[in-house]
Short mmCIF file of C-alpha atoms in Angstrom, two decimals:
data_model
loop_
_atom_site.label_atom_id
_atom_site.label_comp_id
_atom_site.label_asym_id
_atom_site.label_seq_id
_atom_site.Cartn_x
_atom_site.Cartn_y
_atom_site.Cartn_z
CA UNK A 123 6.93 -25.56 -20.20
CA UNK A 124 10.16 -26.23 -22.07
CA UNK A 125 12.71 -24.61 -19.79
CA UNK A 126 15.47 -26.13 -17.75
CA UNK A 127 16.70 -25.12 -14.31
CA UNK A 128 19.07 -22.12 -14.31
CA UNK A 129 18.35 -21.35 -17.95
CA UNK A 130 18.60 -17.60 -18.62
CA UNK A 131 15.03 -16.70 -19.55
CA UNK A 132 15.47 -12.93 -19.78
CA UNK A 133 18.59 -10.77 -19.96
CA UNK A 134 18.86 -6.99 -19.95
CA UNK A 135 22.06 -5.18 -20.86
CA UNK A 136 22.89 -1.51 -20.36
CA UNK A 137 19.20 -0.74 -19.92
CA UNK A 138 18.28 2.90 -19.27
CA UNK A 139 15.29 5.22 -19.35
CA UNK A 140 15.12 9.00 -19.47
CA UNK A 141 12.01 11.15 -19.06
CA UNK A 142 12.68 14.79 -18.16
CA UNK A 143 15.82 13.39 -16.50
CA UNK A 144 17.43 9.93 -16.29
CA UNK A 145 15.54 7.60 -13.93
CA UNK A 146 17.33 4.37 -14.82
CA UNK A 147 20.82 3.87 -16.17
CA UNK A 148 23.08 1.06 -17.40
CA UNK A 149 21.28 -1.84 -15.71
CA UNK A 150 22.58 -5.29 -16.65
CA UNK A 151 20.78 -8.28 -15.16
CA UNK A 152 19.71 -11.86 -15.87
CA UNK A 153 16.62 -13.80 -14.83
CA UNK A 154 16.86 -17.57 -14.48
CA UNK A 155 14.17 -20.21 -14.84
CA UNK A 156 12.73 -21.41 -11.55
CA UNK A 157 14.24 -18.52 -9.59
CA UNK A 158 12.74 -15.71 -7.51
CA UNK A 159 14.77 -12.52 -7.88
CA UNK A 160 14.00 -9.93 -5.21
CA UNK A 161 14.07 -6.38 -6.56
CA UNK A 162 14.22 -3.61 -3.99
CA UNK A 163 15.41 -0.08 -3.37
CA UNK A 164 14.11 3.27 -2.17
CA UNK A 165 11.03 4.82 -3.75
CA UNK A 166 12.15 6.47 -6.96
CA UNK A 167 15.17 4.16 -7.27
CA UNK A 168 13.90 2.78 -10.59
CA UNK A 169 12.20 -0.51 -9.64
CA UNK A 170 8.87 0.20 -11.31
CA UNK A 171 10.58 1.72 -14.35
CA UNK A 172 12.70 -1.40 -14.88
CA UNK A 173 9.61 -3.58 -14.51
CA UNK A 174 7.66 -1.51 -17.01
CA UNK A 175 10.48 -1.80 -19.56
CA UNK A 176 10.48 -5.58 -19.21
CA UNK A 177 6.69 -5.87 -19.39
CA UNK A 178 6.24 -3.63 -22.46
CA UNK A 179 4.65 -0.66 -20.70
CA UNK A 180 7.61 1.59 -21.51
CA UNK A 181 10.35 1.61 -24.16
CA UNK A 182 14.04 1.77 -23.10
CA UNK A 183 16.04 4.85 -23.98
CA UNK A 184 19.30 2.86 -24.01
CA UNK A 185 20.35 -0.79 -23.90
CA UNK A 186 18.68 -3.94 -25.15
CA UNK A 187 16.91 -7.09 -23.92
CA UNK A 188 16.82 -10.74 -24.94
CA UNK A 189 14.11 -13.27 -24.09
CA UNK A 190 14.62 -17.02 -24.36
CA UNK A 191 17.67 -16.44 -26.55
CA UNK A 192 15.99 -14.01 -28.96
CA UNK A 193 16.00 -10.19 -29.17
CA UNK A 194 13.13 -8.81 -27.12
CA UNK A 195 11.52 -5.38 -27.50
CA UNK A 196 7.75 -5.57 -26.83
CA UNK A 197 5.75 -2.68 -28.23
CA UNK A 198 2.98 -3.06 -25.65
CA UNK A 199 1.97 -4.89 -22.50
CA UNK A 200 -0.37 -7.15 -24.49
CA UNK A 201 2.50 -8.19 -26.78
CA UNK A 202 4.69 -9.03 -23.77
CA UNK A 203 1.85 -11.06 -22.24
CA UNK A 204 1.37 -13.03 -25.48
CA UNK A 205 5.04 -13.96 -25.30
CA UNK A 206 4.71 -15.04 -21.66
CA UNK A 207 6.00 -11.99 -19.76
CA UNK A 208 3.47 -10.71 -17.24
CA UNK A 209 3.31 -8.16 -14.45
CA UNK A 210 1.01 -7.88 -11.43
CA UNK A 211 1.04 -4.13 -10.79
CA UNK A 212 0.31 -2.13 -7.63
CA UNK A 213 -2.37 -0.27 -9.59
CA UNK A 214 -5.14 -2.81 -10.11
CA UNK A 215 -5.98 -3.40 -13.77
CA UNK A 216 -9.59 -4.44 -13.18
CA UNK A 217 -12.98 -3.18 -14.38
CA UNK A 218 -15.16 -2.76 -11.26
CA UNK A 219 -18.51 -3.08 -13.05
CA UNK A 220 -17.65 -6.44 -14.60
CA UNK A 221 -17.78 -9.73 -12.72
CA UNK A 222 -14.75 -11.56 -11.35
CA UNK A 223 -15.09 -14.16 -14.13
CA UNK A 224 -15.31 -11.51 -16.86
CA UNK A 225 -12.24 -9.70 -15.52
CA UNK A 226 -10.24 -12.92 -15.43
CA UNK A 227 -10.95 -13.83 -19.06
CA UNK A 228 -11.71 -10.44 -20.60
CA UNK A 229 -9.21 -10.99 -23.44
CA UNK A 230 -10.31 -14.56 -24.11
CA UNK A 231 -13.98 -15.05 -23.22
CA UNK A 232 -15.19 -18.58 -24.04
CA UNK A 233 -17.85 -18.44 -26.73
CA UNK A 234 -19.97 -20.62 -28.97
CA UNK A 235 -21.50 -19.41 -32.21
CA UNK A 236 -20.65 -15.83 -31.24
CA UNK A 237 -22.28 -16.08 -27.79
CA UNK A 238 -20.37 -16.09 -24.50
CA UNK A 239 -20.65 -19.45 -22.77
CA UNK A 240 -21.51 -18.41 -19.22
CA UNK A 241 -21.27 -21.99 -17.94
CA UNK A 242 -17.78 -22.47 -19.37
CA UNK A 243 -16.73 -19.02 -18.15
CA UNK A 244 -17.79 -19.89 -14.61
CA UNK A 245 -15.91 -23.20 -14.78
CA UNK A 246 -12.71 -21.55 -15.96
CA UNK A 247 -13.01 -18.74 -13.42
CA UNK A 248 -13.63 -21.15 -10.55
CA UNK A 249 -10.45 -23.06 -11.41
CA UNK A 250 -8.40 -19.86 -11.71
CA UNK A 251 -9.76 -18.49 -8.42
CA UNK A 252 -8.98 -21.73 -6.60
CA UNK A 253 -5.28 -21.21 -7.34
CA UNK A 254 -5.25 -18.13 -5.08
CA UNK A 255 -7.72 -19.25 -2.43
CA UNK A 256 -10.83 -17.43 -3.68
CA UNK A 257 -13.09 -20.50 -3.73
CA UNK A 258 -15.60 -18.85 -1.39
CA UNK A 259 -16.31 -15.98 -3.80
CA UNK A 260 -19.01 -16.27 -6.48
CA UNK A 261 -17.39 -15.75 -9.93
CA UNK A 262 -20.45 -13.67 -10.88
CA UNK A 263 -19.71 -11.07 -8.18
CA UNK A 264 -18.90 -7.61 -9.59
CA UNK A 265 -15.26 -6.82 -8.80
CA UNK A 266 -16.26 -3.42 -7.40
CA UNK A 267 -18.08 -5.16 -4.55
CA UNK A 268 -14.91 -6.90 -3.34
CA UNK A 269 -12.48 -5.48 -0.82
CA UNK A 270 -9.09 -4.22 -1.98
CA UNK A 271 -7.32 -7.38 -0.75
CA UNK A 272 -9.62 -9.69 -2.72
CA UNK A 273 -9.31 -7.47 -5.79
CA UNK A 274 -5.53 -7.86 -5.56
CA UNK A 275 -5.92 -11.65 -5.50
CA UNK A 276 -8.16 -11.48 -8.57
CA UNK A 277 -5.46 -9.47 -10.35
CA UNK A 278 -2.87 -12.10 -9.40
CA UNK A 279 -5.14 -14.91 -10.61
CA UNK A 280 -5.62 -13.12 -13.95
CA UNK A 281 -1.88 -13.08 -14.55
CA UNK A 282 -1.49 -16.77 -13.74
CA UNK A 283 -3.80 -17.81 -16.57
CA UNK A 284 -2.09 -19.24 -19.64
CA UNK A 285 1.57 -19.77 -20.48
CA UNK A 286 3.89 -17.64 -18.36
CA UNK A 287 7.71 -17.64 -18.39
CA UNK A 288 8.45 -14.37 -16.56
CA UNK A 289 6.18 -13.01 -13.83
CA UNK A 290 6.76 -9.69 -12.04
CA UNK A 291 5.05 -8.96 -8.71
CA UNK A 292 5.06 -5.26 -7.72
CA UNK A 293 4.42 -4.98 -3.94
CA UNK A 294 1.94 -7.89 -4.11
CA UNK A 295 1.25 -8.21 -0.37
CA UNK A 296 0.62 -4.54 0.47
CA UNK A 297 -3.16 -5.09 0.70
CA UNK A 298 -3.33 -8.79 1.60
CA UNK A 299 -4.20 -10.50 4.86
CA UNK A 300 -1.76 -12.95 6.45
CA UNK A 301 -3.75 -15.89 5.06
CA UNK A 302 -3.73 -14.41 1.55
CA UNK A 303 0.03 -13.82 1.81
CA UNK A 304 0.57 -17.49 2.64
CA UNK A 305 -1.56 -18.52 -0.35
CA UNK A 306 0.51 -16.24 -2.57
CA UNK A 307 3.79 -17.72 -1.30
CA UNK A 308 2.46 -21.23 -1.95
CA UNK A 309 1.58 -20.22 -5.50
CA UNK A 310 5.02 -18.67 -6.03
CA UNK A 311 6.65 -21.96 -5.04
CA UNK A 312 4.44 -23.83 -7.51
CA UNK A 313 5.45 -21.40 -10.25
CA UNK A 314 9.12 -21.92 -9.41
CA UNK A 315 8.66 -25.67 -9.78
CA UNK A 316 7.19 -25.04 -13.22
CA UNK A 317 10.31 -23.08 -14.19
CA UNK A 318 8.82 -19.57 -14.15
CA UNK A 319 11.32 -16.76 -13.56
CA UNK A 320 9.85 -14.44 -10.93
CA UNK A 321 10.74 -10.85 -10.06
CA UNK A 322 9.42 -9.96 -6.62
CA UNK A 323 9.39 -6.23 -5.80
CA UNK A 324 8.90 -5.36 -2.14
CA UNK A 325 10.21 -3.23 0.71
CA UNK A 326 9.39 -5.96 3.22
CA UNK A 327 12.79 -7.51 3.74
CA UNK A 328 11.44 -10.45 5.75
CA UNK A 329 9.32 -11.42 2.73
CA UNK A 330 12.24 -11.08 0.33
CA UNK A 331 14.43 -13.28 2.50
CA UNK A 332 11.70 -15.89 2.66
CA UNK A 333 10.74 -16.24 -1.00
CA UNK A 334 13.80 -15.22 -3.05
CA UNK A 335 17.14 -16.75 -3.93
CA UNK A 336 18.87 -13.64 -5.29
CA UNK A 337 18.42 -9.95 -4.63
CA UNK A 338 18.96 -6.96 -6.91
CA UNK A 339 19.18 -3.54 -5.25
CA UNK A 340 18.64 -0.30 -7.17
CA UNK A 341 19.73 3.09 -5.84
CA UNK A 342 19.20 6.32 -7.79
CA UNK A 343 18.52 4.35 -10.96
CA UNK A 344 21.71 2.30 -10.74
CA UNK A 345 22.13 -1.39 -9.95
CA UNK A 346 24.32 -1.61 -6.83
CA UNK A 347 23.89 -5.30 -6.01
CA UNK A 348 22.79 -8.55 -7.70
CA UNK A 349 23.82 -11.37 -5.38
CA UNK A 350 22.45 -14.39 -3.50
CA UNK A 351 20.25 -12.92 -0.78
CA UNK A 352 21.68 -15.25 1.87
CA UNK A 353 24.91 -13.21 1.80
CA UNK A 354 23.23 -10.16 3.33
CA UNK A 355 21.62 -9.33 6.65
CA UNK A 356 18.56 -7.07 6.78
CA UNK A 357 20.66 -4.13 8.02
CA UNK A 358 23.18 -4.59 5.20
CA UNK A 359 20.37 -4.59 2.63
CA UNK A 360 18.88 -1.42 4.09
CA UNK A 361 22.27 0.29 3.93
CA UNK A 362 22.64 -0.76 0.28
CA UNK A 363 19.20 0.65 -0.51
CA UNK A 364 19.63 4.06 1.10
CA UNK A 365 23.40 4.46 0.86
CA UNK A 366 23.65 5.38 4.54
CA UNK A 367 23.17 3.90 7.98
CA UNK A 368 19.52 3.73 9.10
CA UNK A 369 18.94 3.04 12.77
CA UNK A 370 16.27 0.81 14.26
CA UNK A 371 15.11 3.52 16.67
CA UNK A 372 13.91 7.07 16.22
CA UNK A 373 14.46 9.98 18.54
CA UNK A 374 11.16 11.82 18.70
CA UNK A 375 12.82 14.72 20.47
CA UNK A 376 11.54 16.70 23.42
CA UNK A 377 7.80 17.22 23.33
CA UNK A 378 5.21 18.66 25.66
CA UNK A 379 2.12 16.43 25.73
CA UNK A 380 -0.71 18.66 26.83
CA UNK A 381 -4.46 18.57 27.30
CA UNK A 382 -6.78 16.67 24.91
CA UNK A 383 -7.33 18.24 21.48
CA UNK A 384 -9.69 15.54 20.16
CA UNK A 385 -12.28 13.54 22.07
CA UNK A 386 -14.46 10.88 20.45
CA UNK A 387 -17.39 9.52 22.45
CA UNK A 388 -19.60 6.48 21.81
CA UNK A 389 -19.04 6.37 18.05
CA UNK A 390 -21.17 3.77 16.28
CA UNK A 391 -21.84 2.63 12.72
CA UNK A 392 -23.71 -0.65 12.19
CA UNK A 393 -21.40 -3.55 13.08
CA UNK A 394 -18.26 -1.82 11.77
CA UNK A 395 -17.64 0.58 14.69
CA UNK A 396 -19.20 -0.20 18.06
CA UNK A 397 -19.34 2.31 20.90
CA UNK A 398 -15.77 3.58 20.47
CA UNK A 399 -14.49 6.34 22.77
CA UNK A 400 -10.99 7.80 23.08
CA UNK A 401 -9.11 11.08 23.30
CA UNK A 402 -5.86 12.37 21.80
CA UNK A 403 -3.74 15.00 23.49
CA UNK A 404 -1.78 17.88 22.02
CA UNK A 405 1.73 16.74 21.09
CA UNK A 406 0.75 13.06 21.18
CA UNK A 407 1.08 10.33 18.55
CA UNK A 408 -1.87 8.01 19.15
CA UNK A 409 -1.82 4.65 17.34
CA UNK A 410 -4.79 2.55 16.25
CA UNK A 411 -3.95 -1.14 15.90
CA UNK A 412 -6.03 -4.17 14.97
CA UNK A 413 -6.55 -6.88 12.39
CA UNK A 414 -7.74 -6.08 8.87
CA UNK A 415 -11.48 -5.43 9.10
CA UNK A 416 -11.31 -4.43 12.77
CA UNK A 417 -12.85 -1.02 11.99
CA UNK A 418 -9.78 1.25 12.02
CA UNK A 419 -10.34 2.92 8.63
CA UNK A 420 -14.09 3.04 9.21
CA UNK A 421 -13.51 4.91 12.50
CA UNK A 422 -11.30 7.53 10.83
CA UNK A 423 -13.89 8.03 8.09
CA UNK A 424 -16.60 8.64 10.71
CA UNK A 425 -14.46 11.23 12.50
CA UNK A 426 -13.70 12.91 9.16
CA UNK A 427 -17.35 12.98 8.06
CA UNK A 428 -16.72 10.78 5.02
CA UNK A 429 -19.33 8.33 6.38
CA UNK A 430 -22.37 9.09 8.53
CA UNK A 431 -22.29 7.71 12.09
CA UNK A 432 -25.36 6.10 13.62
CA UNK A 433 -24.51 7.83 16.90
CA UNK A 434 -21.62 9.45 18.73
CA UNK A 435 -20.10 12.88 19.22
CA UNK A 436 -16.79 14.65 18.66
CA UNK A 437 -15.17 17.41 20.68
CA UNK A 438 -12.23 19.53 19.50
CA UNK A 439 -9.93 22.25 20.73
CA UNK A 440 -8.68 23.58 24.05
CA UNK A 441 -10.93 23.73 25.91
CA UNK A 442 -12.81 20.88 24.22
CA UNK A 443 -16.08 21.89 22.59
CA UNK A 444 -18.66 19.81 20.69
CA UNK A 445 -18.51 20.09 16.90
CA UNK A 446 -20.78 18.82 14.15
CA UNK A 447 -18.87 17.09 11.36
CA UNK A 448 -21.18 15.87 8.63
CA UNK A 449 -18.77 16.06 5.69
CA UNK A 450 -15.02 16.15 4.95
CA UNK A 451 -15.41 19.86 4.18
CA UNK A 452 -16.74 20.42 7.70
CA UNK A 453 -13.86 18.37 9.13
CA UNK A 454 -11.23 20.45 7.33
CA UNK A 455 -12.96 23.65 8.42
CA UNK A 456 -12.83 22.38 12.01
CA UNK A 457 -9.10 21.65 11.72
CA UNK A 458 -9.05 17.88 11.03
CA UNK A 459 -7.00 16.37 8.19
CA UNK A 460 -7.14 12.78 6.90
CA UNK A 461 -4.31 11.24 4.90
CA UNK A 462 -6.18 8.32 3.33
CA UNK A 463 -4.79 4.81 2.80
CA UNK A 464 -5.99 4.92 -0.84
CA UNK A 465 -3.78 7.71 -2.09
CA UNK A 466 -4.45 6.96 -5.76
CA UNK A 467 -8.23 6.68 -5.54
CA UNK A 468 -8.98 9.27 -2.86
CA UNK A 469 -5.87 11.35 -2.22
CA UNK A 470 -4.52 12.47 -5.58
CA UNK A 471 -5.39 13.62 -9.09
CA UNK A 472 -2.82 11.46 -10.87
CA UNK A 473 -2.83 13.16 -14.32
CA UNK A 474 -2.29 16.60 -12.75
CA UNK A 475 0.91 18.26 -11.59
CA UNK A 476 2.50 18.25 -8.17
CA UNK A 477 1.66 21.95 -7.94
CA UNK A 478 -2.04 21.37 -8.60
CA UNK A 479 -2.23 18.49 -6.12
CA UNK A 480 -0.53 20.38 -3.29
CA UNK A 481 -2.74 23.40 -3.98
CA UNK A 482 -5.95 21.35 -3.76
CA UNK A 483 -6.40 21.90 -0.06
CA UNK A 484 -4.88 25.38 -0.09
CA UNK A 485 -6.71 27.30 -2.79
CA UNK A 486 -7.11 30.32 -0.54
CA UNK A 487 -3.32 30.65 -0.32
CA UNK A 488 -2.70 30.43 -4.08
CA UNK A 489 -5.51 32.58 -5.46
CA UNK A 490 -6.16 36.29 -5.66
CA UNK A 491 -9.77 37.49 -5.90
CA UNK A 492 -10.84 34.04 -7.03
CA UNK A 493 -8.16 33.76 -9.72
CA UNK A 494 -5.40 31.16 -9.39
CA UNK A 495 -1.95 32.68 -8.93
CA UNK A 496 0.37 30.35 -10.87
CA UNK A 497 3.50 31.76 -9.22
CA UNK A 498 2.09 31.30 -5.72
CA UNK A 499 1.03 27.74 -6.61
CA UNK A 500 4.52 26.93 -7.86
CA UNK A 501 6.21 28.41 -4.79
CA UNK A 502 3.93 26.41 -2.51
CA UNK A 503 4.82 23.20 -4.38
CA UNK A 504 8.55 23.97 -4.35
CA UNK A 505 8.37 24.51 -0.60
CA UNK A 506 6.83 21.09 -0.04
CA UNK A 507 9.10 19.35 -2.56
CA UNK A 508 12.07 20.60 -0.54
CA UNK A 509 10.52 19.94 2.87
CA UNK A 510 9.31 16.43 2.00
CA UNK A 511 12.33 15.52 -0.17
CA UNK A 512 10.05 14.63 -3.07
CA UNK A 513 11.98 13.21 -6.01
CA UNK A 514 10.65 14.92 -9.10
CA UNK A 515 11.71 16.71 -12.26
CA UNK A 516 9.79 19.89 -11.35
CA UNK A 517 6.56 21.07 -9.72
CA UNK A 518 4.93 20.70 -13.14
CA UNK A 519 5.54 16.94 -13.29
CA UNK A 520 2.38 14.80 -13.23
CA UNK A 521 1.90 13.04 -9.89
CA UNK A 522 1.09 9.81 -11.74
CA UNK A 523 4.71 9.70 -12.94
CA UNK A 524 6.09 9.65 -9.37
CA UNK A 525 6.90 6.56 -7.32
CA UNK A 526 4.41 5.45 -4.66
CA UNK A 527 6.43 6.90 -1.81
CA UNK A 528 6.79 10.28 -3.49
CA UNK A 529 3.07 10.32 -4.24
CA UNK A 530 2.40 9.78 -0.54
CA UNK A 531 4.70 12.69 0.29
CA UNK A 532 2.67 14.93 -2.03
CA UNK A 533 -0.51 14.04 -0.12
CA UNK A 534 1.11 14.77 3.23
CA UNK A 535 2.69 17.97 1.93
CA UNK A 536 -0.73 19.31 0.96
CA UNK A 537 -1.90 19.14 4.57
CA UNK A 538 1.28 20.67 6.00
CA UNK A 539 0.25 23.95 4.40
CA UNK A 540 -2.94 24.04 6.48
CA UNK A 541 -2.97 24.72 10.19
CA UNK A 542 -4.86 21.53 11.07
CA UNK A 543 -4.60 20.73 14.75
CA UNK A 544 -5.66 17.08 14.35
CA UNK A 545 -4.04 14.93 11.65
CA UNK A 546 -5.16 11.36 11.00
CA UNK A 547 -2.83 9.10 9.01
CA UNK A 548 -4.26 5.85 7.58
CA UNK A 549 -1.38 3.48 6.68
CA UNK A 550 1.01 6.40 5.97
CA UNK A 551 3.99 4.19 5.05
CA UNK A 552 2.26 1.42 3.08
CA UNK A 553 4.31 0.63 -0.03
CA UNK A 554 7.11 2.98 1.03
CA UNK A 555 10.77 1.98 1.34
CA UNK A 556 12.73 1.95 4.58
CA UNK A 557 14.52 5.26 4.05
CA UNK A 558 11.33 7.12 3.18
CA UNK A 559 9.58 5.55 6.19
CA UNK A 560 12.09 7.13 8.55
CA UNK A 561 11.62 10.46 6.77
CA UNK A 562 7.89 10.24 7.52
CA UNK A 563 8.52 9.14 11.11
CA UNK A 564 10.63 12.25 11.54
CA UNK A 565 7.84 14.35 10.05
CA UNK A 566 5.31 12.89 12.49
CA UNK A 567 7.64 13.68 15.37
CA UNK A 568 8.03 17.27 14.17
CA UNK A 569 4.24 17.71 13.91
CA UNK A 570 3.87 16.36 17.45
CA UNK A 571 6.53 18.80 18.69
CA UNK A 572 4.41 21.59 17.19
CA UNK A 573 1.61 20.53 19.55
CA UNK A 574 -0.65 18.84 17.03
CA UNK A 575 -2.64 15.71 17.87
CA UNK A 576 -1.81 12.77 15.58
CA UNK A 577 -3.80 9.58 15.02
CA UNK A 578 -1.91 6.86 13.12
CA UNK A 579 -3.44 3.65 11.75
CA UNK A 580 -0.92 1.01 10.70
CA UNK A 581 -0.97 -2.72 10.05
CA UNK A 582 2.72 -2.82 11.02
CA UNK A 583 2.68 -3.24 14.81
CA UNK A 584 6.43 -2.67 15.06
CA UNK A 585 5.91 0.69 13.38
CA UNK A 586 3.29 1.75 15.92
CA UNK A 587 5.46 0.60 18.82
CA UNK A 588 8.35 2.62 17.38
CA UNK A 589 6.58 5.98 17.03
CA UNK A 590 3.48 6.07 19.27
CA UNK A 591 2.95 7.36 22.79
CA UNK A 592 -0.19 5.26 23.22
CA UNK A 593 -1.75 2.46 21.16
CA UNK A 594 -5.48 1.67 21.17
CA UNK A 595 -6.49 -1.76 19.86
CA UNK A 596 -9.68 -2.28 17.86
CA UNK A 597 -11.15 -5.76 17.49
CA UNK A 598 -14.41 -6.57 15.69
CA UNK A 599 -15.34 -2.88 15.75
CA UNK A 600 -14.75 -2.36 19.48
CA UNK A 601 -11.93 -0.58 21.27
CA UNK A 602 -10.62 -3.37 23.50
CA UNK A 603 -7.77 -1.69 25.36
CA UNK A 604 -5.40 1.29 25.26
CA UNK A 605 -1.72 0.76 26.10
CA UNK A 606 0.85 3.31 27.26
CA UNK A 607 4.39 3.20 25.87
CA UNK A 608 5.85 1.96 29.15
CA UNK A 609 3.13 -0.65 29.62
CA UNK A 610 2.77 -2.52 26.35
CA UNK A 611 4.22 -5.63 24.76
CA UNK A 612 3.71 -7.09 21.31
CA UNK A 613 2.00 -10.15 22.82
CA UNK A 614 -0.45 -8.00 24.80
CA UNK A 615 -1.40 -5.92 21.76
CA UNK A 616 -1.89 -9.00 19.57
CA UNK A 617 -4.00 -10.68 22.27
CA UNK A 618 -6.24 -7.61 22.41
CA UNK A 619 -6.54 -7.61 18.60
CA UNK A 620 -8.04 -11.12 18.69
CA UNK A 621 -10.11 -10.62 21.84
CA UNK A 622 -13.15 -9.06 20.20
CA UNK A 623 -13.44 -11.85 17.64
CA UNK A 624 -13.14 -14.53 20.32
CA UNK A 625 -15.90 -12.85 22.35
CA UNK A 626 -18.10 -12.48 19.28
CA UNK A 627 -17.58 -16.11 18.24
CA UNK A 628 -18.41 -17.26 21.79
CA UNK A 629 -21.66 -15.26 21.76
CA UNK A 630 -22.60 -16.66 18.36
CA UNK A 631 -21.89 -20.16 19.63
CA UNK A 632 -24.12 -19.61 22.66
CA UNK A 633 -26.91 -18.21 20.51
CA UNK A 634 -26.76 -21.05 17.97
CA UNK A 635 -29.47 -23.75 18.35
CA UNK A 636 -28.15 -26.99 19.79
CA UNK A 637 -28.43 -30.10 17.68
CA UNK A 638 -29.77 -32.10 20.65
CA UNK A 639 -32.34 -29.50 21.72
#
């Protein structure tokens, strides 16, 4: 790659974008060879818009760009990629029915005499997968059979193929395990050594401080900082992002924690959830912690009726009474809501408006004699836009045009219109900036003050320790221990998270035939 250290690979000047209203304005910035530039800001600040302008997905309304000393205005993403500008997006750009190998080389399948060379394809795919630690996966595996984290690594591997001068990562670690994150950071360092200019978008400040040399902060579509990251503490960066002081603690206010509203007994599903029992009280925020794959999401899906349990029972209400929940419809009818971790795939209709998405779970409130009342639908959406502080042009704006954090607020806002007594949140702040996180924490506190029972799954242990009254730890499908706020420590919770795997590995070791038998 013919670039030298500190060479300006890409420069943008006065860059702006307007949809129904301006979302990005007068951004001037340079990217240098062999440098990682952290790009951060609140949801809706303009990070994704800037990235899409650079990678050819959108066209600027104002300003201009230059790339490697020449004017640069890609008409499409494919044109930008041919020039060496690539972007790993939050939304996976994979075809689930095709194999890993086919997804990696879809635009350049090796062929001979018009026939795809499967042997060569496997060889190329194996080499590409090794770069991101996917050696254990068969290249012929359909992508749809992989977990979200592995799919993300396939997407990253796809963008590392070929000649690359500028590489943009948009929240790349949101769905990765700790081991996969380390592999990604190793690959980023290799790319730096090759002279690639990297833009790393994330809300995880500890990651930004680890991998980047400079940081650019956007706020309300404006660039407010482009400096060496070492000059700023985490608190100073947060204040730049939100334009106000954000504390490290949250006052949940006065609440009355009452009798149990939800009781789960002996819930089982294959080896994913094993004999799990717990209860959640009115006015309580109950956290579920554990490693990825511990069974947290699977447990919520069983309670919600999205998956069928092998055994177990659920009781609801005051006094508690047994209920049969064999579908999500039955769960909603019983007063249980689930805010899914996959908001794009399971929580929203992206091409449709905010109004339509908020109304999805509230059709009885916005229809008259079976006919949709457009005015009632709009008023419902406006109420939630104001309550959730959703950044949007209007209730008619398509949800797919909103930032990730604002999309999440739309999902939550839908359920606020229903009088659900039990609300289950699966990774409610994943991919959401610091300011929006505290907005959601405040919302959870308000729901608890109203006497609702909340179950919160999060991979961020600090988050659970900040907002929860109790934390239950799942490990290898089993509930290992439940900690009270006054009786937990981070070390204790982490030890419990590993305990189930250590016990399982010990049992497997005992059951394995001895070599000297």
